[in-house]
Short mmCIF file of C-alpha atoms in Angstrom, two decimals:
data_model
loop_
_atom_site.label_atom_id
_atom_site.label_comp_id
_atom_site.label_asym_id
_atom_site.label_seq_id
_atom_site.Cartn_x
_atom_site.Cartn_y
_atom_site.Cartn_z
CA MET A 1 121.97 96.21 85.72
CA GLN A 2 118.70 95.89 85.38
CA THR A 3 115.05 97.57 86.09
CA VAL A 4 111.30 96.37 86.64
CA ILE A 5 109.20 99.52 86.69
CA HIS A 6 105.31 98.31 87.92
CA LEU A 7 103.48 100.40 86.23
CA VAL A 8 100.04 99.15 88.73
CA SER A 9 98.97 103.04 89.66
CA GLY A 10 95.14 104.26 87.67
CA ASP A 11 96.83 107.95 89.05
CA VAL A 12 97.30 110.49 86.22
CA THR A 13 100.78 112.28 88.36
CA GLU A 14 101.88 108.28 89.03
CA GLN A 15 101.73 107.41 85.52
CA LYS A 16 103.60 109.68 84.56
CA THR A 17 106.32 110.21 86.60
CA ALA A 18 106.13 106.42 85.97
CA LEU A 19 107.46 106.72 82.27
CA THR A 20 109.40 109.96 82.82
CA ILE A 21 111.60 107.21 84.99
CA ALA A 22 111.96 104.58 82.52
CA LYS A 23 113.60 107.90 80.23
CA ASN A 24 115.68 109.31 83.04
CA LEU A 25 116.66 105.71 82.95
CA LEU A 26 117.58 105.09 79.08
CA ASP A 27 119.18 107.97 79.87
CA ASP A 28 121.71 107.60 82.12
CA GLU A 29 124.56 108.39 80.82
CA THR A 30 127.02 106.06 82.85
CA GLY A 31 125.35 103.63 80.51
CA SER A 32 125.25 101.21 83.76
CA ILE A 33 121.71 100.28 82.65
CA ASP A 34 121.18 97.40 80.67
CA ASP A 35 117.58 96.55 80.97
CA VAL A 36 114.13 98.28 81.68
CA ALA A 37 110.73 95.93 81.36
CA VAL A 38 107.67 97.84 82.80
CA VAL A 39 104.72 95.13 83.83
CA VAL A 40 101.37 97.26 83.62
CA GLN A 41 98.46 96.02 85.60
CA ALA A 42 95.61 96.84 87.68
CA ASP A 43 94.72 100.80 86.91
CA GLY A 44 97.97 100.91 85.92
CA MET A 45 96.78 99.34 81.99
CA LYS A 46 94.89 103.23 81.23
CA ALA A 47 98.83 104.76 80.30
CA ILE A 48 98.95 102.20 77.57
CA LYS A 49 95.12 101.88 75.85
CA THR A 50 95.83 103.33 72.18
CA GLY A 51 94.15 107.16 72.25
CA GLN A 52 95.17 108.30 75.61
CA GLU A 53 97.72 111.25 76.36
CA SER A 54 100.50 108.59 77.35
CA GLU A 55 100.64 106.81 74.20
CA GLU A 56 103.12 109.30 71.77
CA GLN A 57 105.52 108.75 75.89
CA VAL A 58 104.98 105.15 75.37
CA ARG A 59 105.76 104.92 71.77
CA ALA A 60 109.08 105.97 72.29
CA LEU A 61 109.85 104.59 74.85
CA LEU A 62 109.17 101.40 72.97
CA ASP A 63 111.37 102.41 69.89
CA ASP A 64 113.28 102.27 71.97
CA GLY A 65 114.36 98.96 73.49
CA VAL A 66 111.92 99.73 76.63
CA SER A 67 109.48 96.84 76.67
CA PHE A 68 106.44 96.18 77.39
CA LYS A 69 104.25 93.64 79.91
CA ALA A 70 100.58 93.63 80.03
CA CYS A 71 98.76 91.30 82.80
CA SER A 72 96.71 88.87 80.58
CA ASN A 73 94.25 88.72 83.64
CA THR A 74 94.21 92.56 84.25
CA LEU A 75 92.90 93.31 80.37
CA GLU A 76 90.23 90.13 80.77
CA MET A 77 88.67 91.51 84.51
CA MET A 78 88.34 94.88 81.86
CA ASP A 79 87.43 93.13 78.46
CA LEU A 80 90.04 94.36 76.40
CA ASP A 81 92.33 92.88 74.57
CA GLU A 82 96.08 92.96 72.89
CA SER A 83 94.30 95.31 70.10
CA ASP A 84 93.11 98.14 71.87
CA LEU A 85 96.95 98.58 73.82
CA VAL A 86 99.76 100.37 71.73
CA GLU A 87 101.37 98.18 69.18
CA GLY A 88 104.41 96.08 70.32
CA VAL A 89 103.06 96.23 74.02
CA GLU A 90 103.14 91.71 74.89
CA ALA A 91 100.57 89.96 76.70
CA VAL A 92 102.03 87.99 79.70
CA PRO A 93 99.60 85.72 81.86
CA GLU A 94 99.74 87.46 84.85
CA GLY A 95 101.67 90.51 85.58
CA ALA A 96 102.82 89.45 89.42
CA VAL A 97 104.23 86.67 88.18
CA GLU A 98 106.70 88.83 85.77
CA VAL A 99 107.72 90.70 87.84
CA THR A 100 108.15 87.45 91.03
CA ARG A 101 110.26 86.41 87.73
CA LEU A 102 112.28 89.43 86.91
CA GLU A 103 113.21 90.24 90.84
CA THR A 104 114.35 86.35 90.63
CA GLU A 105 116.26 87.56 87.79
CA GLY A 106 118.04 90.23 89.75
CA TYR A 107 116.53 93.20 88.39
CA ALA A 108 116.26 95.96 90.24
CA TYR A 109 112.00 97.01 91.51
CA MET A 110 110.57 99.88 91.15
CA ARG A 111 106.90 101.14 91.89
CA PRO A 112 106.80 105.37 91.01
CA MET B 1 109.83 81.60 93.61
CA GLN B 2 108.47 84.33 96.43
CA THR B 3 106.91 87.18 97.11
CA VAL B 4 106.00 89.49 99.39
CA ILE B 5 103.07 92.22 98.79
CA HIS B 6 103.63 95.50 100.79
CA LEU B 7 100.23 96.48 101.81
CA VAL B 8 101.09 99.74 103.14
CA SER B 9 97.89 102.16 101.56
CA GLY B 10 94.45 103.59 102.96
CA ASP B 11 93.72 104.20 99.51
CA VAL B 12 90.63 101.04 98.65
CA THR B 13 91.46 100.66 95.53
CA GLU B 14 94.98 99.57 95.93
CA GLN B 15 94.11 97.87 98.97
CA LYS B 16 91.66 95.82 96.71
CA THR B 17 94.24 95.63 94.40
CA ALA B 18 96.90 94.22 96.75
CA LEU B 19 95.20 91.71 98.32
CA THR B 20 93.50 90.28 94.21
CA ILE B 21 97.75 90.37 93.07
CA ALA B 22 97.63 88.10 96.14
CA LYS B 23 95.32 85.41 94.76
CA ASN B 24 96.84 85.78 91.24
CA LEU B 25 99.51 84.45 92.37
CA LEU B 26 98.30 82.01 94.25
CA ASP B 27 96.50 80.42 91.50
CA ASP B 28 99.74 81.04 88.89
CA GLU B 29 98.86 77.93 86.53
CA THR B 30 103.30 77.20 86.00
CA GLY B 31 102.84 76.81 89.88
CA SER B 32 106.01 78.80 90.30
CA ILE B 33 105.39 80.91 93.25
CA ASP B 34 105.76 79.13 96.17
CA ASP B 35 105.03 81.72 99.52
CA VAL B 36 103.11 84.89 99.17
CA ALA B 37 103.66 87.53 102.06
CA VAL B 38 101.40 90.27 102.95
CA VAL B 39 103.37 92.74 105.33
CA VAL B 40 100.65 95.36 106.54
CA GLN B 41 101.08 98.77 108.28
CA ALA B 42 101.09 102.64 107.72
CA ASP B 43 97.43 102.98 106.76
CA GLY B 44 97.24 99.61 105.32
CA MET B 45 96.27 98.40 108.28
CA LYS B 46 92.19 99.03 108.01
CA ALA B 47 92.34 96.19 105.02
CA ILE B 48 92.86 93.56 107.72
CA LYS B 49 90.41 95.12 109.79
CA THR B 50 88.18 92.38 111.01
CA GLY B 51 83.90 93.69 109.96
CA GLN B 52 85.76 95.20 106.72
CA GLU B 53 84.93 94.50 103.26
CA SER B 54 87.47 92.64 102.59
CA GLU B 55 87.89 90.41 105.59
CA GLU B 56 86.23 87.63 103.60
CA GLN B 57 88.48 88.08 100.72
CA VAL B 58 92.25 88.93 103.92
CA ARG B 59 90.70 85.06 105.30
CA ALA B 60 90.09 83.60 101.73
CA LEU B 61 94.00 84.22 101.10
CA LEU B 62 94.31 83.29 105.02
CA ASP B 63 92.75 79.42 104.36
CA ASP B 64 94.72 79.29 100.91
CA GLY B 65 98.65 79.67 102.82
CA VAL B 66 99.20 83.26 102.35
CA SER B 67 100.45 85.46 105.50
CA PHE B 68 99.46 88.19 106.69
CA LYS B 69 101.98 90.23 109.06
CA ALA B 70 100.75 93.03 110.43
CA CYS B 71 103.18 95.90 112.08
CA SER B 72 102.96 96.09 115.54
CA ASN B 73 104.46 99.45 115.81
CA THR B 74 101.47 100.96 113.78
CA LEU B 75 98.87 98.66 115.45
CA GLU B 76 100.53 100.13 118.50
CA MET B 77 99.94 103.63 117.02
CA MET B 78 96.45 102.44 115.83
CA ASP B 79 95.12 101.75 119.79
CA LEU B 80 94.64 98.13 118.39
CA ASP B 81 95.84 94.60 118.51
CA GLU B 82 96.05 91.61 117.31
CA SER B 83 91.65 90.56 118.94
CA ASP B 84 90.92 93.22 116.65
CA LEU B 85 92.39 91.85 113.12
CA VAL B 86 90.80 88.69 110.49
CA GLU B 87 92.29 85.53 112.61
CA GLY B 88 95.03 84.14 111.37
CA VAL B 89 96.96 86.85 111.17
CA GLU B 90 100.24 87.28 112.72
CA ALA B 91 101.89 90.50 114.52
CA VAL B 92 105.35 90.83 113.75
CA PRO B 93 107.23 93.65 115.88
CA GLU B 94 108.11 96.19 112.62
CA GLY B 95 106.89 95.69 108.70
CA ALA B 96 109.84 97.26 107.43
CA VAL B 97 112.37 95.07 109.00
CA GLU B 98 109.80 92.24 107.61
CA VAL B 99 109.52 93.30 104.82
CA THR B 100 113.77 94.11 104.80
CA ARG B 101 114.22 90.35 105.83
CA LEU B 102 112.34 88.89 103.18
CA GLU B 103 113.89 90.93 100.66
CA THR B 104 117.32 89.86 101.99
CA GLU B 105 116.33 85.97 102.19
CA GLY B 106 115.67 86.41 98.55
CA TYR B 107 111.70 87.02 98.03
CA ALA B 108 110.29 89.70 95.22
CA TYR B 109 109.05 93.03 96.91
CA MET B 110 105.84 94.12 95.03
CA ARG B 111 103.32 97.35 96.16
CA PRO B 112 100.48 97.37 94.41
CA MET C 1 120.40 94.33 106.40
CA GLN C 2 120.47 97.35 104.89
CA THR C 3 117.04 99.42 103.02
CA VAL C 4 116.39 101.87 100.36
CA ILE C 5 112.75 104.11 100.45
CA HIS C 6 111.80 105.23 96.91
CA LEU C 7 110.91 109.10 98.52
CA VAL C 8 108.38 109.69 95.42
CA SER C 9 105.55 110.57 96.08
CA GLY C 10 103.83 114.29 96.68
CA ASP C 11 100.84 112.24 99.26
CA VAL C 12 101.81 114.14 102.39
CA THR C 13 100.19 110.39 104.30
CA GLU C 14 102.79 109.04 102.27
CA GLN C 15 105.18 111.15 102.37
CA LYS C 16 105.04 110.98 106.88
CA THR C 17 105.00 106.63 105.76
CA ALA C 18 108.08 106.85 104.67
CA LEU C 19 109.43 109.62 107.20
CA THR C 20 108.61 107.47 109.91
CA ILE C 21 109.29 103.74 108.29
CA ALA C 22 112.73 105.03 108.14
CA LYS C 23 112.39 105.62 111.78
CA ASN C 24 111.59 102.53 112.43
CA LEU C 25 113.84 101.17 110.91
CA LEU C 26 116.58 102.33 112.97
CA ASP C 27 115.00 102.01 116.45
CA ASP C 28 114.56 98.49 115.53
CA GLU C 29 114.86 95.74 118.75
CA THR C 30 117.13 93.23 116.69
CA GLY C 31 120.03 95.84 115.70
CA SER C 32 119.22 94.08 112.11
CA ILE C 33 119.62 97.07 109.84
CA ASP C 34 122.92 98.72 108.69
CA ASP C 35 121.86 100.74 107.16
CA VAL C 36 119.10 103.36 105.63
CA ALA C 37 119.22 105.04 102.46
CA VAL C 38 116.07 107.40 101.16
CA VAL C 39 115.57 108.18 97.90
CA VAL C 40 113.74 111.29 96.51
CA GLN C 41 112.51 112.15 92.96
CA ALA C 42 108.62 113.14 91.33
CA ASP C 43 106.52 115.18 93.50
CA GLY C 44 108.51 113.41 97.08
CA MET C 45 110.86 115.78 96.27
CA LYS C 46 108.38 118.28 98.45
CA ALA C 47 109.01 116.66 102.00
CA ILE C 48 112.80 117.79 101.43
CA LYS C 49 112.90 121.55 100.61
CA THR C 50 113.64 123.50 103.84
CA GLY C 51 110.45 125.36 105.73
CA GLN C 52 107.94 121.91 104.42
CA GLU C 53 106.26 120.69 107.96
CA SER C 54 108.70 117.85 107.36
CA GLU C 55 112.43 119.10 107.64
CA GLU C 56 112.20 119.14 111.53
CA GLN C 57 111.98 114.81 110.56
CA VAL C 58 113.84 115.38 108.16
CA ARG C 59 116.87 116.88 110.01
CA ALA C 60 117.19 114.33 112.98
CA LEU C 61 116.90 111.28 110.02
CA LEU C 62 119.72 113.31 108.92
CA ASP C 63 121.83 112.75 112.34
CA ASP C 64 120.36 109.95 112.62
CA GLY C 65 122.31 108.33 109.22
CA VAL C 66 120.20 107.58 106.44
CA SER C 67 121.62 109.40 104.11
CA PHE C 68 118.84 111.26 101.56
CA LYS C 69 119.91 111.73 98.06
CA ALA C 70 118.69 113.19 95.93
CA CYS C 71 116.81 113.45 91.26
CA SER C 72 119.25 116.41 89.96
CA ASN C 73 116.69 115.65 87.41
CA THR C 74 113.58 116.44 89.03
CA LEU C 75 115.83 119.36 91.11
CA GLU C 76 116.57 121.23 87.28
CA MET C 77 112.07 119.79 86.53
CA MET C 78 111.12 121.73 89.08
CA ASP C 79 113.99 124.40 88.73
CA LEU C 80 115.49 124.00 92.22
CA ASP C 81 118.55 123.64 94.09
CA GLU C 82 120.75 122.03 96.22
CA SER C 83 119.84 124.85 98.35
CA ASP C 84 116.73 124.55 98.62
CA LEU C 85 117.03 121.21 100.45
CA VAL C 86 117.17 120.66 103.68
CA GLU C 87 120.90 120.89 104.68
CA GLY C 88 122.73 117.12 104.31
CA VAL C 89 120.58 116.11 101.60
CA GLU C 90 122.93 114.41 99.19
CA ALA C 91 121.97 115.45 95.26
CA VAL C 92 121.98 112.20 92.70
CA PRO C 93 122.23 112.74 89.13
CA GLU C 94 119.82 110.19 88.50
CA GLY C 95 117.02 109.10 91.04
CA ALA C 96 115.72 105.95 90.05
CA VAL C 97 119.81 104.47 88.77
CA GLU C 98 120.47 105.15 92.50
CA VAL C 99 117.51 102.89 93.59
CA THR C 100 118.94 100.28 90.91
CA ARG C 101 122.63 100.93 92.74
CA LEU C 102 121.48 100.32 95.48
CA GLU C 103 118.71 96.88 95.01
CA THR C 104 121.49 95.40 93.29
CA GLU C 105 124.22 95.57 95.70
CA GLY C 106 121.74 93.86 97.98
CA TYR C 107 118.92 97.03 99.50
CA ALA C 108 116.07 96.07 99.99
CA TYR C 109 113.44 98.51 98.78
CA MET C 110 110.61 99.80 99.93
CA ARG C 111 107.82 101.90 98.85
CA PRO C 112 105.35 103.07 101.49
#
């Protein structure tokens, strides 16, 4: 099974929950989760910028094989580019199109 | 591909994100999005009432072919009727049933 | 049709909306909803503890056939066990895996 997590909230508690859930999916003892993707847009972007409290957690998830996809429309609106994000995060043209594509491919969606 | 956006939050930032995402899905340059529906219930209803700051954005999305479906149970609880909403919004009996129906038909869900 | 509601927010308004939506799905006059499951994790857990304002609403939904599934990882983090929850709530190993499983089985997801 595959899961896409929509990291779209600027609320730090919700951001932490999203990252914890990504970790818990990876750690699932039944081994039923094959892939976890995190699509980041709007105020969720703050959680994957370098220099944030969440940086270590994001790095660990990337190391564990979680993919992070940052919405380029959000980056442009926030005057950011990929170099402002934790290394390993991938930019995609539009986060909502990416979420739609993953769900259409069979990924389960969640928005903590 | 088709997307249903659940506009259920009373938070103005989350409402703006929902409407911006609807626009970005429409504007997708790959042309992979065939339909965008916005199902509105609970405190999300405030975003589609006439006289709100969001009115112009809602009108523009309706003009561009986005469908807005307002939960009649919410309207009743808030003592509103369709005439209080931006023209072109359609009432449905229950928003959550409509979301379930659209997802079951293959729409990707998102809740910004 | 089947629906899984993700009760993950600590916001009391969002929790109330989630429980109201569960009730409205059950009450759907078209009879198109066959099952409603509520997966509870993170700060959503507060809504299904005994002694909360929401207790009566949760009991009524359980009586009406809604299943409530509480994330054991969250229970451990909050130093709670099943005896702290409204009777009839079932513990599952990890809420996000349960949500993924239900969506993969065809349940429509919503996160009010």
